[in-house]
PDB file of C-alpha atoms and ligand atoms in Angstrom:
ATOM      1  CA  MET V  56    -130.592 195.625-188.572  1.00 62.00           C
ATOM      2  CA  ALA V  57    -129.105 196.738-185.291  1.00 78.00           C
ATOM      3  CA  THR V  58    -125.629 195.435-184.446  1.00 87.00           C
ATOM      4  CA  VAL V  59    -125.748 192.744-181.849  1.00 87.00           C
ATOM      5  CA  GLU V  60    -123.158 193.180-179.077  1.00 91.00           C
ATOM      6  CA  ARG V  61    -121.937 190.298-176.974  1.00 91.00           C
ATOM      7  CA  PHE V  62    -121.144 190.653-173.317  1.00 91.00           C
ATOM      8  CA  GLY V  63    -120.561 188.357-170.393  1.00 91.00           C
ATOM      9  CA  LEU V  64    -123.076 188.069-167.619  1.00 90.00           C
ATOM     10  CA  SER V  65    -122.430 186.832-164.097  1.00 91.00           C
ATOM     11  CA  MET V  66    -125.180 185.899-161.645  1.00 91.00           C
ATOM     12  CA  GLU V  67    -125.676 183.720-158.600  1.00 92.00           C
ATOM     13  CA  GLY V  68    -126.625 180.053-159.211  1.00 93.00           C
ATOM     14  CA  ASP V  69    -130.132 180.354-157.822  1.00 92.00           C
ATOM     15  CA  LEU V  70    -130.805 183.494-159.867  1.00 91.00           C
ATOM     16  CA  LEU V  71    -129.596 181.662-162.973  1.00 93.00           C
ATOM     17  CA  ALA V  72    -131.818 178.659-162.109  1.00 94.00           C
ATOM     18  CA  GLY V  73    -134.708 181.190-161.870  1.00 93.00           C
ATOM     19  CA  LEU V  74    -133.818 182.604-165.271  1.00 92.00           C
ATOM     20  CA  ASP V  75    -133.731 179.153-166.817  1.00 93.00           C
ATOM     21  CA  ALA V  76    -137.095 178.210-165.203  1.00 92.00           C
ATOM     22  CA  LEU V  77    -138.666 181.508-166.473  1.00 89.00           C
ATOM     23  CA  SER V  78    -137.184 180.941-169.924  1.00 89.00           C
ATOM     24  CA  ALA V  79    -138.566 177.345-170.094  1.00 90.00           C
ATOM     25  CA  ALA V  80    -141.991 178.490-168.849  1.00 89.00           C
ATOM     26  CA  ARG V  81    -142.227 181.218-171.457  1.00 88.00           C
ATOM     27  CA  GLY V  82    -140.710 179.180-174.255  1.00 89.00           C
ATOM     28  CA  TYR V  83    -137.594 181.255-174.929  1.00 88.00           C
ATOM     29  CA  ALA V  84    -135.036 179.487-177.148  1.00 88.00           C
ATOM     30  CA  SER V  85    -132.035 180.590-175.141  1.00 90.00           C
ATOM     31  CA  ARG V  86    -130.842 182.540-172.131  1.00 91.00           C
ATOM     32  CA  SER V  87    -130.001 185.425-174.482  1.00 91.00           C
ATOM     33  CA  ASP V  88    -133.582 185.473-175.764  1.00 90.00           C
ATOM     34  CA  ALA V  89    -134.879 185.424-172.183  1.00 90.00           C
ATOM     35  CA  VAL V  90    -132.590 188.315-171.027  1.00 92.00           C
ATOM     36  CA  ARG V  91    -133.478 190.355-174.107  1.00 91.00           C
ATOM     37  CA  ALA V  92    -137.205 189.851-173.451  1.00 88.00           C
ATOM     38  CA  LEU V  93    -136.892 190.827-169.817  1.00 88.00           C
ATOM     39  CA  VAL V  94    -134.890 193.951-170.569  1.00 89.00           C
ATOM     40  CA  ARG V  95    -137.417 195.002-173.286  1.00 87.00           C
ATOM     41  CA  GLN V  96    -140.264 194.494-170.854  1.00 83.00           C
ATOM     42  CA  GLN V  97    -138.630 196.624-168.208  1.00 84.00           C
ATOM     43  CA  LEU V  98    -137.986 199.392-170.774  1.00 83.00           C
ATOM     44  CA  VAL V  99    -141.645 199.387-171.873  1.00 78.00           C
ATOM     45  CA  GLU V 100    -142.743 199.513-168.256  1.00 78.00           C
ATOM     46  CA  GLN V 101    -140.377 202.403-167.594  1.00 77.00           C
ATOM     47  CA  GLU V 102    -141.967 204.347-170.508  1.00 73.00           C
ATOM     48  CA  TRP V 103    -145.366 203.875-168.968  1.00 73.00           C
ATOM     49  CA  GLN V 104    -144.083 205.570-165.830  1.00 75.00           C
ATOM     50  CA  ASP V 105    -143.726 208.683-167.939  1.00 80.00           C
ATOM     51  CA  PRO V 106    -147.268 210.159-167.845  1.00 77.00           C
ATOM     52  CA  GLN V 107    -146.842 211.869-171.315  1.00 82.00           C
ATOM     53  CA  SER V 108    -145.667 208.832-173.223  1.00 85.00           C
ATOM     54  CA  GLU V 109    -148.339 207.482-175.628  1.00 90.00           C
ATOM     55  CA  VAL V 110    -149.716 204.047-174.948  1.00 91.00           C
ATOM     56  CA  ILE V 111    -152.066 201.688-176.787  1.00 94.00           C
ATOM     57  CA  GLY V 112    -154.032 199.971-174.047  1.00 95.00           C
ATOM     58  CA  THR V 113    -156.786 197.313-173.942  1.00 97.00           C
ATOM     59  CA  ILE V 114    -159.122 197.497-170.995  1.00 98.00           C
ATOM     60  CA  THR V 115    -160.946 194.213-170.529  1.00 98.00           C
ATOM     61  CA  LEU V 116    -164.053 194.178-168.311  1.00 96.00           C
ATOM     62  CA  VAL V 117    -166.334 191.400-167.195  1.00 96.00           C
ATOM     63  CA  TYR V 118    -169.588 192.479-165.628  1.00 95.00           C
ATOM     64  CA  ASP V 119    -173.148 191.525-164.901  1.00 92.00           C
ATOM     65  CA  HIS V 120    -175.405 193.504-167.208  1.00 88.00           C
ATOM     66  CA  ASP V 121    -178.302 193.254-164.751  1.00 87.00           C
ATOM     67  CA  HIS V 122    -176.438 195.382-162.277  1.00 83.00           C
ATOM     68  CA  HIS V 123    -178.395 198.587-161.754  1.00 78.00           C
ATOM     69  CA  ASP V 124    -177.013 201.648-163.563  1.00 90.00           C
ATOM     70  CA  LEU V 125    -173.798 199.859-164.621  1.00 92.00           C
ATOM     71  CA  LEU V 126    -174.279 200.143-168.357  1.00 92.00           C
ATOM     72  CA  HIS V 127    -174.980 203.744-167.971  1.00 93.00           C
ATOM     73  CA  ALA V 128    -171.943 204.311-165.856  1.00 94.00           C
ATOM     74  CA  LEU V 129    -169.634 202.474-168.324  1.00 95.00           C
ATOM     75  CA  THR V 130    -171.085 204.400-171.298  1.00 95.00           C
ATOM     76  CA  ASP V 131    -170.752 207.678-169.434  1.00 96.00           C
ATOM     77  CA  VAL V 132    -166.996 207.123-168.705  1.00 96.00           C
ATOM     78  CA  GLN V 133    -166.400 206.217-172.411  1.00 97.00           C
ATOM     79  CA  HIS V 134    -168.162 209.285-173.680  1.00 97.00           C
ATOM     80  CA  ARG V 135    -166.218 211.536-171.296  1.00 97.00           C
ATOM     81  CA  HIS V 136    -162.975 210.116-172.768  1.00 97.00           C
ATOM     82  CA  HIS V 137    -164.223 209.642-176.390  1.00 97.00           C
ATOM     83  CA  ARG V 138    -161.140 211.181-177.995  1.00 96.00           C
ATOM     84  CA  ALA V 139    -158.858 208.633-176.395  1.00 97.00           C
ATOM     85  CA  ILE V 140    -161.041 205.619-177.170  1.00 97.00           C
ATOM     86  CA  VAL V 141    -160.277 203.868-180.537  1.00 97.00           C
ATOM     87  CA  CYS V 142    -163.057 201.301-180.334  1.00 97.00           C
ATOM     88  CA  SER V 143    -164.811 198.947-178.006  1.00 96.00           C
ATOM     89  CA  THR V 144    -166.331 195.552-178.454  1.00 97.00           C
ATOM     90  CA  HIS V 145    -168.776 193.566-176.415  1.00 95.00           C
ATOM     91  CA  THR V 146    -169.772 189.924-176.290  1.00 97.00           C
ATOM     92  CA  HIS V 147    -172.329 188.216-174.037  1.00 96.00           C
ATOM     93  CA  LEU V 148    -170.674 185.431-172.093  1.00 95.00           C
ATOM     94  CA  ASP V 149    -173.937 183.875-170.702  1.00 95.00           C
ATOM     95  CA  GLU V 150    -177.325 184.922-169.513  1.00 94.00           C
ATOM     96  CA  ALA V 151    -175.859 187.404-167.069  1.00 92.00           C
ATOM     97  CA  ASN V 152    -172.233 188.195-167.867  1.00 95.00           C
ATOM     98  CA  CYS V 153    -170.845 190.447-170.422  1.00 95.00           C
ATOM     99  CA  LEU V 154    -167.301 190.870-171.710  1.00 97.00           C
ATOM    100  CA  GLU V 155    -166.237 194.298-172.979  1.00 97.00           C
ATOM    101  CA  VAL V 156    -162.893 195.267-174.364  1.00 98.00           C
ATOM    102  CA  VAL V 157    -162.093 198.998-174.779  1.00 98.00           C
ATOM    103  CA  ILE V 158    -159.041 199.997-176.801  1.00 98.00           C
ATOM    104  CA  VAL V 159    -157.428 203.363-175.918  1.00 97.00           C
ATOM    105  CA  ARG V 160    -154.704 205.324-177.507  1.00 96.00           C
ATOM    106  CA  THR V 161    -153.572 208.156-175.341  1.00 94.00           C
ATOM    107  CA  THR V 162    -151.125 209.195-172.510  1.00 91.00           C
ATOM    108  CA  SER V 163    -150.217 206.592-170.041  1.00 88.00           C
ATOM    109  CA  ARG V 164    -151.848 208.825-167.391  1.00 87.00           C
ATOM    110  CA  GLN V 165    -155.259 208.988-169.158  1.00 92.00           C
ATOM    111  CA  ALA V 166    -155.218 205.251-170.041  1.00 93.00           C
ATOM    112  CA  HIS V 167    -154.866 204.542-166.325  1.00 91.00           C
ATOM    113  CA  GLN V 168    -157.618 207.104-165.474  1.00 92.00           C
ATOM    114  CA  ILE V 169    -160.071 205.568-167.925  1.00 96.00           C
ATOM    115  CA  ALA V 170    -159.275 202.026-166.724  1.00 95.00           C
ATOM    116  CA  ASP V 171    -159.600 203.044-163.089  1.00 93.00           C
ATOM    117  CA  ALA V 172    -163.009 204.695-163.746  1.00 94.00           C
ATOM    118  CA  LEU V 173    -164.368 201.681-165.723  1.00 95.00           C
ATOM    119  CA  LEU V 174    -163.009 199.096-163.189  1.00 93.00           C
ATOM    120  CA  ALA V 175    -164.436 201.071-160.223  1.00 90.00           C
ATOM    121  CA  ALA V 176    -167.940 200.963-161.673  1.00 90.00           C
ATOM    122  CA  ARG V 177    -170.189 198.917-159.304  1.00 88.00           C
ATOM    123  CA  GLY V 178    -170.995 195.532-160.877  1.00 90.00           C
ATOM    124  CA  VAL V 179    -167.646 195.033-162.724  1.00 94.00           C
ATOM    125  CA  LYS V 180    -166.411 191.699-161.533  1.00 93.00           C
ATOM    126  CA  HIS V 181    -163.075 191.571-163.097  1.00 92.00           C
ATOM    127  CA  GLY V 182    -160.912 193.655-165.393  1.00 94.00           C
ATOM    128  CA  ARG V 183    -157.514 194.802-166.328  1.00 95.00           C
ATOM    129  CA  LEU V 184    -155.570 197.301-168.361  1.00 95.00           C
ATOM    130  CA  VAL V 185    -152.822 195.996-170.553  1.00 93.00           C
ATOM    131  CA  CYS V 186    -150.638 198.617-172.189  1.00 89.00           C
ATOM    132  CA  THR V 187    -147.939 198.724-174.769  1.00 89.00           C
ATOM    133  CA  THR V 188    -146.055 201.834-175.744  1.00 83.00           C
ATOM    134  CA  THR V 189    -145.957 203.419-179.158  1.00 79.00           C
ATOM    135  CA  GLY V 190    -142.643 205.192-178.374  1.00 78.00           C
ATOM    136  CA  ARG V 191    -144.271 208.584-178.974  1.00 81.00           C
ATOM    137  CA  GLN V 192    -144.516 211.505-176.551  1.00 80.00           C
ATOM    138  CA  VAL V 193    -147.827 213.328-176.424  1.00 78.00           C
ATOM    139  CA  PRO V 194    -147.380 217.113-176.307  1.00 72.00           C
TER     140      PRO V 194
HETATM  141 NI1   NI F 146    -172.078 206.229-177.205  1.00 54.41          NI
HETATM  142 NI1   NI F 147    -173.695 191.531-172.960  1.00 54.41          NI
END
């Protein structure tokens, strides 16, 4: 286990109140837990900035399957990037709407390209890419 270092932290009262509110909202047990989580989150986000760092991403899409050419467009994007796509799953939300989740494992840059292409397809109502890093660099 890594050694835990202690250090003092100073911040303005309103910033500290913000930290406590955030901590309460997210259910952290202590200020230390909250600060650790925030630092980790920033470090992960910084890794995504590096276009060659490998990420695992989930791309969630909600769309109307009746929309003309949409299914073809979504399939086409996924075939173009087939090496980066781990799997995808689909569920029918109601008579018209579908939910699709595509899992990608690739560079941060390509994950964003795939997500942008899928989300830009006409008929997609809502969607988002959520990434986490694997800590690897892709050569
Ligand atoms: Ni196919
Ligand atoms: Ni469906």
